[in-house]
mmCIF file of C-alpha atoms in Angstrom:
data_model
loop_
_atom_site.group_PDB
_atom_site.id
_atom_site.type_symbol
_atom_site.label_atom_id
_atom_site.label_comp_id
_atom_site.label_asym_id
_atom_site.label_seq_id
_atom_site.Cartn_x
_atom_site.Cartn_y
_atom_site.Cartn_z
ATOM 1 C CA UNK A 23 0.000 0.000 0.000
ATOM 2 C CA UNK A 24 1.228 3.446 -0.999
ATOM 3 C CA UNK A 25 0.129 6.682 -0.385
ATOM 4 C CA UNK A 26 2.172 9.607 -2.294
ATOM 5 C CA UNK A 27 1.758 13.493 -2.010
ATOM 6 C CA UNK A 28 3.744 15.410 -4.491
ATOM 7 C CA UNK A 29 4.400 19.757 -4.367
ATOM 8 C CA UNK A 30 0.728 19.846 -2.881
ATOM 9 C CA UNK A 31 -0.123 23.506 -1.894
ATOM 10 C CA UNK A 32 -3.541 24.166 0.126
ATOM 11 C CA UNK A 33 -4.829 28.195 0.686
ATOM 12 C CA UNK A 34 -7.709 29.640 2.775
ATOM 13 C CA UNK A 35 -9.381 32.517 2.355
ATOM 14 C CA UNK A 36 -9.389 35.007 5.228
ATOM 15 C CA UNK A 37 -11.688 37.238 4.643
ATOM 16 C CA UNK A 38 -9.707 39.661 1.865
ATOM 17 C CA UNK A 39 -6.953 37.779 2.499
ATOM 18 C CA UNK A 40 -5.414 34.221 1.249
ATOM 19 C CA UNK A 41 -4.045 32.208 3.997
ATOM 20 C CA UNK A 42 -1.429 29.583 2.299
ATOM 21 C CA UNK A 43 -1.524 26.341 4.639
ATOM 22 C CA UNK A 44 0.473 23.957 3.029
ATOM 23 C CA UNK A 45 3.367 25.172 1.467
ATOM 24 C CA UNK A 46 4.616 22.443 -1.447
ATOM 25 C CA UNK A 47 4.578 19.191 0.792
ATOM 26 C CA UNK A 48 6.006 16.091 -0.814
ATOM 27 C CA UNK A 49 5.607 12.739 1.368
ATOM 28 C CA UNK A 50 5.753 9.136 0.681
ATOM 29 C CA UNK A 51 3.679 6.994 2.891
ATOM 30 C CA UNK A 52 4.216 3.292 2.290
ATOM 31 C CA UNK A 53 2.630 0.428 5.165
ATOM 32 C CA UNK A 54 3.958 2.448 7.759
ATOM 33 C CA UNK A 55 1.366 1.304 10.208
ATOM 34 C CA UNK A 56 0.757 4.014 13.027
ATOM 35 C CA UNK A 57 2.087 7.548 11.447
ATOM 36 C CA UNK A 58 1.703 10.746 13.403
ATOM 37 C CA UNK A 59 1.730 14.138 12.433
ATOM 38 C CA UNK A 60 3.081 16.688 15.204
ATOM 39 C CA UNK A 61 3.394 20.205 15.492
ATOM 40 C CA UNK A 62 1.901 23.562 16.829
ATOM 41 C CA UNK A 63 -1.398 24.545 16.325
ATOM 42 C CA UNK A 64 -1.203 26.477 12.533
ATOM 43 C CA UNK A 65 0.940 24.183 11.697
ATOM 44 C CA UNK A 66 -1.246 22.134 8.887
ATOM 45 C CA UNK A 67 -1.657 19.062 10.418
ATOM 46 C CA UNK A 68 -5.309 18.686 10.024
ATOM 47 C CA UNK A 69 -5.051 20.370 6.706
ATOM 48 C CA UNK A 70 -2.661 17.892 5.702
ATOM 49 C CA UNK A 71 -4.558 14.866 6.941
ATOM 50 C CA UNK A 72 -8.067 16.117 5.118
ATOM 51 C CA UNK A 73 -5.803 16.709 1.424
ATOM 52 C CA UNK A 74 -4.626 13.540 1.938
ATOM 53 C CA UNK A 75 -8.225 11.547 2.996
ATOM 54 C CA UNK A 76 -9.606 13.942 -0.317
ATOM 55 C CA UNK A 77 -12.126 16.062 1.919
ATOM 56 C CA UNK A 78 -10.349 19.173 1.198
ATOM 57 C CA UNK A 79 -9.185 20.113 -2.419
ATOM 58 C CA UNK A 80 -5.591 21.360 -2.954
ATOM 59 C CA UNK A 81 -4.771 23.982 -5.324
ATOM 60 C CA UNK A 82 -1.352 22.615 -7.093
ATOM 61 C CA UNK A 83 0.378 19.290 -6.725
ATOM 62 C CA UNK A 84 -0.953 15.958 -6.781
ATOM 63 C CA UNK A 85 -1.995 12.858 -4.533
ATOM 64 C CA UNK A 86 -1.687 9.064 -5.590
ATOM 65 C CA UNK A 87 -2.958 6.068 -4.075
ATOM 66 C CA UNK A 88 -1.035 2.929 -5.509
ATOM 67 C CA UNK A 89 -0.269 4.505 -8.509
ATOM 68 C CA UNK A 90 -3.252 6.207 -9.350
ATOM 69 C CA UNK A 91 -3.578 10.177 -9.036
ATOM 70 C CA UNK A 92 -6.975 10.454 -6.715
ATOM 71 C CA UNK A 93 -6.480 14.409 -6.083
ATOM 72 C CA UNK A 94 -7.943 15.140 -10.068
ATOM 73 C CA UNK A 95 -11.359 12.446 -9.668
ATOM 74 C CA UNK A 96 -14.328 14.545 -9.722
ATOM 75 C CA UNK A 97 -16.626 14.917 -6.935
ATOM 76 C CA UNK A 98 -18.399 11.643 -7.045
ATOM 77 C CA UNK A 99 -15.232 9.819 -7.969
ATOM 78 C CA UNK A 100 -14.190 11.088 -4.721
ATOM 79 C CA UNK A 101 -16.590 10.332 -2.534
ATOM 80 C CA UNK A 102 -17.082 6.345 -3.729
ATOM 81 C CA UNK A 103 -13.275 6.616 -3.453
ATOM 82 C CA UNK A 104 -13.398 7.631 0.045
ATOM 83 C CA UNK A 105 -16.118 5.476 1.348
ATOM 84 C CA UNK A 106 -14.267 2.335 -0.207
ATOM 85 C CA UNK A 107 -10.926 2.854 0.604
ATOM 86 C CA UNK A 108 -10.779 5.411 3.895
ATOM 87 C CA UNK A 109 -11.473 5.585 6.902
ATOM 88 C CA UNK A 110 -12.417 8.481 9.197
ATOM 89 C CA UNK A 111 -12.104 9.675 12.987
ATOM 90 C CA UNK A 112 -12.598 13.547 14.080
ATOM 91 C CA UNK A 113 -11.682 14.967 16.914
ATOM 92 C CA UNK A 114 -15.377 16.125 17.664
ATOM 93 C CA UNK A 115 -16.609 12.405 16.749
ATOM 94 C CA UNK A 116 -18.783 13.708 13.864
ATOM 95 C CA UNK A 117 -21.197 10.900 14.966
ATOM 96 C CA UNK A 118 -25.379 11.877 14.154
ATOM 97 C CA UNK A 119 -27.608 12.054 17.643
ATOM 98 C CA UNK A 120 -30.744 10.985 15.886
ATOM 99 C CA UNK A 121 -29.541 7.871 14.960
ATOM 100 C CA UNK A 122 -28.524 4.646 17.595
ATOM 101 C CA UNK A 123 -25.551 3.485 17.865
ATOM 102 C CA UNK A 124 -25.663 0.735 15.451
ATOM 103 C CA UNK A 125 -26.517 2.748 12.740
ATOM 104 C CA UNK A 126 -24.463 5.630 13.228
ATOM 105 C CA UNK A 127 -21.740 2.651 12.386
ATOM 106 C CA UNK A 128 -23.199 1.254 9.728
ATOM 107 C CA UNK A 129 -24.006 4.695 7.968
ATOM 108 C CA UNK A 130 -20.956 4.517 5.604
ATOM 109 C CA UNK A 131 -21.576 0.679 4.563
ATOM 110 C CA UNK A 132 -25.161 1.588 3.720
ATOM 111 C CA UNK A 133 -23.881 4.488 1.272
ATOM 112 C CA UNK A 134 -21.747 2.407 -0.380
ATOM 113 C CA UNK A 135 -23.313 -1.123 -0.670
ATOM 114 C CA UNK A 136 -27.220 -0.503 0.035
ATOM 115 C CA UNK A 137 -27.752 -3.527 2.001
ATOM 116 C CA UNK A 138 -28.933 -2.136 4.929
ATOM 117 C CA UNK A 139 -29.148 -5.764 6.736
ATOM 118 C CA UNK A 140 -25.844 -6.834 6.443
ATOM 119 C CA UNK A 141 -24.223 -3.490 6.963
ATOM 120 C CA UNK A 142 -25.674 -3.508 10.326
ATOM 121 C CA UNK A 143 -24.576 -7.200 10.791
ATOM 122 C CA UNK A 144 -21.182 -6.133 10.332
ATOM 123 C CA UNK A 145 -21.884 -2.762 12.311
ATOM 124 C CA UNK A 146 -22.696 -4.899 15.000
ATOM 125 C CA UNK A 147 -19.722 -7.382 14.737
ATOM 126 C CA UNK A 148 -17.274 -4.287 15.290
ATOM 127 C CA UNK A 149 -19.200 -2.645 18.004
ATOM 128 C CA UNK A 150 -18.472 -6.207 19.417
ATOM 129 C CA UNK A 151 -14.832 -5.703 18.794
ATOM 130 C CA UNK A 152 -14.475 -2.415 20.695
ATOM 131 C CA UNK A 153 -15.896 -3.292 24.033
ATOM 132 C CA UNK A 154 -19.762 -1.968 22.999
ATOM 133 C CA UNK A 155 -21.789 -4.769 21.663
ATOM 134 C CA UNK A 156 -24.595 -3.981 24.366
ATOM 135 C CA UNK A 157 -24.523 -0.721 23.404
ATOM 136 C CA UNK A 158 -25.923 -0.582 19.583
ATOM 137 C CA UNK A 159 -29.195 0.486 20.373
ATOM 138 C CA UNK A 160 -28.566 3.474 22.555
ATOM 139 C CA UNK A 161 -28.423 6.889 21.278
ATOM 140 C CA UNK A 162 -25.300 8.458 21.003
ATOM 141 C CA UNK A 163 -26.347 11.072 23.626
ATOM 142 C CA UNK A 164 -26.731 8.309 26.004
ATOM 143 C CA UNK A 165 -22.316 7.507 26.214
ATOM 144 C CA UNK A 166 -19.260 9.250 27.202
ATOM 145 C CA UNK A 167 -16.830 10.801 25.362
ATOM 146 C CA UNK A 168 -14.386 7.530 25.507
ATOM 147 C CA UNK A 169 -17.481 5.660 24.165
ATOM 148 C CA UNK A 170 -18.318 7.713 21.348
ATOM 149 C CA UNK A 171 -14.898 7.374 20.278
ATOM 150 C CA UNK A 172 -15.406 3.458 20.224
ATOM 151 C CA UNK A 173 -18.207 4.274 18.079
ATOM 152 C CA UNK A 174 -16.060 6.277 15.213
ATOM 153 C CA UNK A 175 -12.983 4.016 15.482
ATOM 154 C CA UNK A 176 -16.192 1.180 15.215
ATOM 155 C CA UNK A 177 -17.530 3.390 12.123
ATOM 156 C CA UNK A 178 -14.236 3.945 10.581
ATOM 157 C CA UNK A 179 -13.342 0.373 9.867
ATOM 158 C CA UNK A 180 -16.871 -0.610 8.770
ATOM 159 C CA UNK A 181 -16.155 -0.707 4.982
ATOM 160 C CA UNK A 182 -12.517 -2.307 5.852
ATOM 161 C CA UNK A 183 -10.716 0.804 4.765
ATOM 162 C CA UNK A 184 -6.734 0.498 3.521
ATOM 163 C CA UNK A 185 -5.869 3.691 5.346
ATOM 164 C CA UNK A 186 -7.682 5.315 8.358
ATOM 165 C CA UNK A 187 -7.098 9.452 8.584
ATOM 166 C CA UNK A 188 -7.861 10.523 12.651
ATOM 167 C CA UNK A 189 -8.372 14.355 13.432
ATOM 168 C CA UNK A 190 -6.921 15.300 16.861
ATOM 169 C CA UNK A 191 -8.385 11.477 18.130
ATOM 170 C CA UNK A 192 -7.582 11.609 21.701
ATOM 171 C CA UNK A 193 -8.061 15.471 22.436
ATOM 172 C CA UNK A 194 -11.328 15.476 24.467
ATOM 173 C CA UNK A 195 -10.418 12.544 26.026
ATOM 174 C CA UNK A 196 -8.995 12.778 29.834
ATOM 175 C CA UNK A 197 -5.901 10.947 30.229
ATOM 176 C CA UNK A 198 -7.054 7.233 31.369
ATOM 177 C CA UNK A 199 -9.464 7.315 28.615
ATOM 178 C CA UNK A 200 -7.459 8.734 26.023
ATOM 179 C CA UNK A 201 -4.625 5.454 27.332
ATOM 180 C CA UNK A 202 -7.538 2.680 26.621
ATOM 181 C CA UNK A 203 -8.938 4.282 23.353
ATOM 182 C CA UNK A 204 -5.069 4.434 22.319
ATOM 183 C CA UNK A 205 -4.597 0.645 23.380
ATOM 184 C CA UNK A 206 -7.542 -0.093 21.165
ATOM 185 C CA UNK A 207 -6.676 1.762 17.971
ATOM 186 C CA UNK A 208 -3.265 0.189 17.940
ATOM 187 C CA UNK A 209 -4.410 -3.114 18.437
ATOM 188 C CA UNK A 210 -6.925 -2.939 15.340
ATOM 189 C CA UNK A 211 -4.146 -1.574 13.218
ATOM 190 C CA UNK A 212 -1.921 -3.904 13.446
ATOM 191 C CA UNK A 213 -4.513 -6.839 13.587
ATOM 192 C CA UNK A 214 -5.950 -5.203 10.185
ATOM 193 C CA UNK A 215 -2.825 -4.376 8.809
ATOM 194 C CA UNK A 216 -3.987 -1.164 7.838
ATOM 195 C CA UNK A 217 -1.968 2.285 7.928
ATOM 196 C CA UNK A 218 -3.821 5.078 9.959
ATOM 197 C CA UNK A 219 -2.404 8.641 9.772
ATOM 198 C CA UNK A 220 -3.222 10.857 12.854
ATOM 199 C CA UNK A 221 -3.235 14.574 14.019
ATOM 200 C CA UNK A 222 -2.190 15.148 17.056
ATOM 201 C CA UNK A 223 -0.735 16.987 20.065
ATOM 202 C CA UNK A 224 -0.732 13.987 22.493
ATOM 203 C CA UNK A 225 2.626 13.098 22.918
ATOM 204 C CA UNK A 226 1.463 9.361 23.540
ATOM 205 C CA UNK A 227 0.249 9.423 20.303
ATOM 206 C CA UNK A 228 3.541 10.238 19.287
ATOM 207 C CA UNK A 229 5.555 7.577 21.248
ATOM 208 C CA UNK A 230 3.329 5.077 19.805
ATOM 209 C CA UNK A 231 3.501 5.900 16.135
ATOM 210 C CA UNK A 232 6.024 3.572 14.097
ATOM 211 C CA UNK A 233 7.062 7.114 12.230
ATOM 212 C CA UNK A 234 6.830 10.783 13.334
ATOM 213 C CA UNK A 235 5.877 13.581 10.589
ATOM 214 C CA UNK A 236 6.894 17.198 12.356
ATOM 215 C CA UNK A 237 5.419 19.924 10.437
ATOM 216 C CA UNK A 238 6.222 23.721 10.846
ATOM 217 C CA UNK A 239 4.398 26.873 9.063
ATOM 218 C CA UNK A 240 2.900 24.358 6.437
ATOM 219 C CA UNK A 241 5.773 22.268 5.707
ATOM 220 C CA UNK A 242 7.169 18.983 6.477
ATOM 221 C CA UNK A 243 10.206 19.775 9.378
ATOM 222 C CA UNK A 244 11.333 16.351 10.051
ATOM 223 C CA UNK A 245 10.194 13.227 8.749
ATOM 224 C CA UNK A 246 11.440 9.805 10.595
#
């Protein structure tokens, strides 16, 4: 599995002004397992991470996913893209509060396959897997934070993605939480054998990651 960013450039507007957040970052990311990218706030970590899972466009450069250029597909292109071969976790869980448990999971299998029955079968299974199985008919409102995060990491995997991109994962977690959430993550990863690319300030994020991206003003700083 390979994952390549070439010379991509990402601005913002700011009002009358253009903000440039990534400034010409070229990466190669290649089964690296657990990678984290580090770095102050402003730095374009987040920025980085949604380029690179194609929820935000980039002005210049390109992106390729085993060999194929994915930054170029058109809208729809991009979005069967994403649901079939990414996976997703925000910092602010992104999960829907009018929907249980269960099918806030399933959600993403349903969009891309239909079959409403067995997307929930398998929604089930990995609800299972994270420690929540007798939780799939709650409502989201109903858990904690640590919980909820189950949930997305539950979500995420739910159309067995190659890569999973996570947004600041752990940072409304308290520390004992954000320790058995971490514990969990790691262990699907490797058991999957899928990369996952995170965001992050935690520095035991960090000293878990099998490589360390530091960025600085919108470019790469130190790569490991």
């Amino acid at each position: 599995m390979e994952l390549v960013v070439e010379g991509i450039n990402k601005y913002y507007s700011l009002g009358e002004q253009s903000y440039q957040a990534l400034r010409g970052v070229s990466a190669r990311f290649q089964d690296d397992g657990l990678v984290a990218l580090v770095g102050p706030s402003g730095s374009g970590k987040s920025t980085l991470l949604h380029c690179l899972g194609l929820i935000d466009p980039v002005e210049s450069g390109q992106i390729y996913f085993e060999g194929q250029r994915i930054d170029s597909l058109g809208d729809d292109k991009k979005s069967s893209f994403r649901l079939s071969r990414f996976g997703f976790i925000f910092q602010s869980y992104h999960l829907i509060p009018t929907l249980s448990v269960v099918e806030n999971v399933a959600l993403p299998a349903i969009y891309l396959s239909r079959d409403v029955r067995r997307s929930q079968s398998y929604a089930k299974h990995l609800l299972e897997r994270v420690g929540l199985g007798e939780f799939n008919k709650r409502r989201v409102s109903q858990l904690s934070g640590g919980q909820r995060q189950r949930v997305a990491i539950a979500r995420s995997l739910v159309n067995r993605p190659r890569i999973i991109f996570a947004d600041e994962p752990t940072a409304n977690l308290d520390s004992s939480t954000s320790g058995d959430v971490l514990d969990l993550f790691q262990e699907i990863v490797a058991e999957e054998q899928i990369m996952a690319i995170v965001s992050t300030h935690d520095p035991e994020v960090a000293q878990r990651a099998n490589r360390i991206i530091k960025m600085k003003d919108g470019q790469l700083e130190v790569t490991q």
